[in-house]
Amino acid sequence: MDAYKQSASSLLDTYTSFCFEVLIMAVKELTILVVCSLIVCTGSEIFTSTDKISHLFGEEKFLLDAFSLYIDAEEEIVKKMKRDLLLLQLGTYSDPVDPEQIKDPVAAFILLIRLRSEWMSIEKYTSSSLSEYNVYQTVLEYAEIPQVEDLQGAALGLISLQELYKLYPHNITKETSLNAAQAYFVGFVAYNENKFQHAFLWFLYSLGRLTQYSTVTENELLRYLSDSAYHFGSLPVAIYFSQRLFNLDPTNEEVKVQLDLYRFLRYQKTSNKDIFTLINESSNSYEALCRGEVDERTSKRQMALSCRYSTGGGNPRLMYAPVKEEVEWDEPRIIRYHDIISDREIEILKNISRPLLSRSETIGGVTNIRTSQSVFLDEGYPVVARVNQRIADITGLSMKSAEHLHVQNYGIGGKYEPHYDELDTENDRIATFLIYMSDVEIGGSTVFPKVGVALKPKKGSAVLWYNLHKNGNVDLNTEHAGCPVLRGNKWVANKWIHEYGQEFRRPCSLSYWK
């Protein structure tokens, strides 16, 4: 069925570009004929000549015949639209029953491509409609249609997963495969971002999935494979693919010159690393923690930490219903609280947030280091007021100067690279209370690179840490990151608590160091 869908999609593109234009031209020409007949294009009078009036019988027949041909042409277009609709609907049969269950980033990427392709196909028909009741054009004005920027961003998300988790295209596409054109698009985005090693792998994957119906050609792929290999410094690989390209067309002087250049450079260099060596060399603490490469000493230290029931320092609300507290790390002190928010409250927060979400920003604005959407929710919502009160009870801190509850949903390969929550301002963020509103199957951990700690999201739990020492200086060990989501749908809610109002709840220290 997948092969059929790919073949049908490719045939649809080529067939549409020819037949549709022919039909539209025919309709327009017939329309002109009909209109000319109605207004009598000769421009002369009729009523003053009986002979001309008698010729109206022939004009009437011609008019009706032309109108009949026009209707036939319109019916052919309708038949073609119905055929195309059926082909487009074939692509929706494997959609999940619950849209929120789309956990595979490749499936999400394909959905974006499919919806944009559907929109372009349908828009081509409806924009040429002669009907004054063109409802679809009105619908398109308000529909959320993926733009080219969405496709590029999704491709960058896949590349980010590939880069951080040291994956190859066949790993990422294990559950949902890409066709040659889709893989070529990901490779093209990587190439334009100067990520030549990753681009090479996607072009190679695309080459292996070429069919007679593919919209990308072997010639294009061989060119990019050769060029990518040259850019990441593997001349033998560049020569190999250039030779294959030259074999396709031995008369191509440009390819011959390129091949000769690569051979010349090959003799000038004695060391060439292959693609696999280059990819595996790139690593750092943040990436290693995201991959689950935790130091054995860190694991032993964590095992020595404690769990207990907490009343938040004797808070009356928690005396008979204490919270489950687990110390995840001791310096800086990172505490996880279990089961502090119900599934029902989580769903309410999600439903409130969905129509309000917009691209998350950093201090520098929108950047690729943070790929999520978010919204601040105030206490006008009862569920938010309850959650805020619960945070105050658990932490013992005042919420008077705290920011509104910040709900986030991460996208394809969604991440937030290493950063500090403190803002270096008066009344700074003294503490962060991070609520996990979903489980994440693979990836999505919160990691602290400076101390080597990785915290896996657990739905209903929350993590607390202090961004500032008691003397007001930033705790440099609180640098943290949200790892890219490899599989799953990550929802979190942040409560950033500020210094004002904490004078007697967390007294300042006179120490210079802490």
PDB file of N, CA, C and O in Angstrom, residues 8 27 35 108 137-138 143 223 279 353 362 367 391 411 458:
ATOM      1  N   ALA A   8       1.223   6.766  -6.614  1.00  0.00           N
ATOM      2  CA  ALA A   8       0.046   7.573  -6.939  1.00  0.00           C
ATOM      3  C   ALA A   8       0.322   9.050  -6.741  1.00  0.00           C
ATOM      4  O   ALA A   8      -0.092   9.893  -7.531  1.00  0.00           O
ATOM      5  N   VAL A  27     -11.849  25.330 -20.810  1.00  0.00           N
ATOM      6  CA  VAL A  27     -13.002  25.978 -20.164  1.00  0.00           C
ATOM      7  C   VAL A  27     -12.988  27.476 -20.423  1.00  0.00           C
ATOM      8  O   VAL A  27     -14.021  28.083 -20.748  1.00  0.00           O
ATOM      9  N   VAL A  35     -19.541  33.902 -24.077  1.00  0.00           N
ATOM     10  CA  VAL A  35     -19.764  35.317 -23.787  1.00  0.00           C
ATOM     11  C   VAL A  35     -19.835  36.132 -25.065  1.00  0.00           C
ATOM     12  O   VAL A  35     -20.685  37.016 -25.236  1.00  0.00           O
ATOM     13  N   ALA A 108       5.183  12.834  12.240  1.00  0.00           N
ATOM     14  CA  ALA A 108       4.763  14.235  12.344  1.00  0.00           C
ATOM     15  C   ALA A 108       5.288  15.042  11.164  1.00  0.00           C
ATOM     16  O   ALA A 108       4.577  15.892  10.606  1.00  0.00           O
ATOM     17  N   GLN A 137     -12.247  28.545  -0.702  1.00  0.00           N
ATOM     18  CA  GLN A 137     -11.323  29.668  -0.632  1.00  0.00           C
ATOM     19  C   GLN A 137     -11.480  30.426   0.672  1.00  0.00           C
ATOM     20  O   GLN A 137     -10.513  30.916   1.248  1.00  0.00           O
ATOM     21  N   THR A 138     -12.712  30.511   1.163  1.00  0.00           N
ATOM     22  CA  THR A 138     -12.961  31.158   2.459  1.00  0.00           C
ATOM     23  C   THR A 138     -12.362  30.326   3.582  1.00  0.00           C
ATOM     24  O   THR A 138     -11.749  30.853   4.515  1.00  0.00           O
ATOM     25  N   ALA A 143      -7.709  28.478   7.714  1.00  0.00           N
ATOM     26  CA  ALA A 143      -7.118  27.183   8.047  1.00  0.00           C
ATOM     27  C   ALA A 143      -5.650  27.338   8.450  1.00  0.00           C
ATOM     28  O   ALA A 143      -4.956  28.237   7.968  1.00  0.00           O
ATOM     29  N   ARG A 223      25.155  14.369  -7.231  1.00  0.00           N
ATOM     30  CA  ARG A 223      25.830  15.672  -7.140  1.00  0.00           C
ATOM     31  C   ARG A 223      25.983  16.098  -5.677  1.00  0.00           C
ATOM     32  O   ARG A 223      27.058  16.517  -5.236  1.00  0.00           O
ATOM     33  N   ILE A 279      31.139  11.801  12.510  1.00  0.00           N
ATOM     34  CA  ILE A 279      29.919  11.962  13.290  1.00  0.00           C
ATOM     35  C   ILE A 279      30.142  11.526  14.728  1.00  0.00           C
ATOM     36  O   ILE A 279      29.689  12.165  15.674  1.00  0.00           O
ATOM     37  N   SER A 353      -4.537  25.788  27.244  1.00  0.00           N
ATOM     38  CA  SER A 353      -3.327  26.294  26.584  1.00  0.00           C
ATOM     39  C   SER A 353      -3.350  26.154  25.070  1.00  0.00           C
ATOM     40  O   SER A 353      -2.810  27.012  24.356  1.00  0.00           O
ATOM     41  N   THR A 362      13.565  33.162  23.865  1.00  0.00           N
ATOM     42  CA  THR A 362      14.616  33.324  24.868  1.00  0.00           C
ATOM     43  C   THR A 362      14.821  34.829  25.057  1.00  0.00           C
ATOM     44  O   THR A 362      14.111  35.640  24.450  1.00  0.00           O
ATOM     45  N   THR A 367      14.804  31.610  18.705  1.00  0.00           N
ATOM     46  CA  THR A 367      16.022  30.994  18.184  1.00  0.00           C
ATOM     47  C   THR A 367      15.835  29.487  18.125  1.00  0.00           C
ATOM     48  O   THR A 367      14.927  28.933  18.742  1.00  0.00           O
ATOM     49  N   ILE A 391       2.016  24.780  44.879  1.00  0.00           N
ATOM     50  CA  ILE A 391       3.458  25.056  44.783  1.00  0.00           C
ATOM     51  C   ILE A 391       3.925  25.844  46.007  1.00  0.00           C
ATOM     52  O   ILE A 391       4.983  25.567  46.582  1.00  0.00           O
ATOM     53  N   GLY A 411       7.959  20.489  20.138  1.00  0.00           N
ATOM     54  CA  GLY A 411       7.664  20.041  18.784  1.00  0.00           C
ATOM     55  C   GLY A 411       8.557  18.902  18.340  1.00  0.00           C
ATOM     56  O   GLY A 411       9.084  18.132  19.154  1.00  0.00           O
ATOM     57  N   LYS A 458       8.403  12.437  34.344  1.00  0.00           N
ATOM     58  CA  LYS A 458       7.433  11.502  34.901  1.00  0.00           C
ATOM     59  C   LYS A 458       6.137  12.264  35.143  1.00  0.00           C
ATOM     60  O   LYS A 458       6.101  13.211  35.947  1.00  0.00           O
TER      61      LYS A 458
END
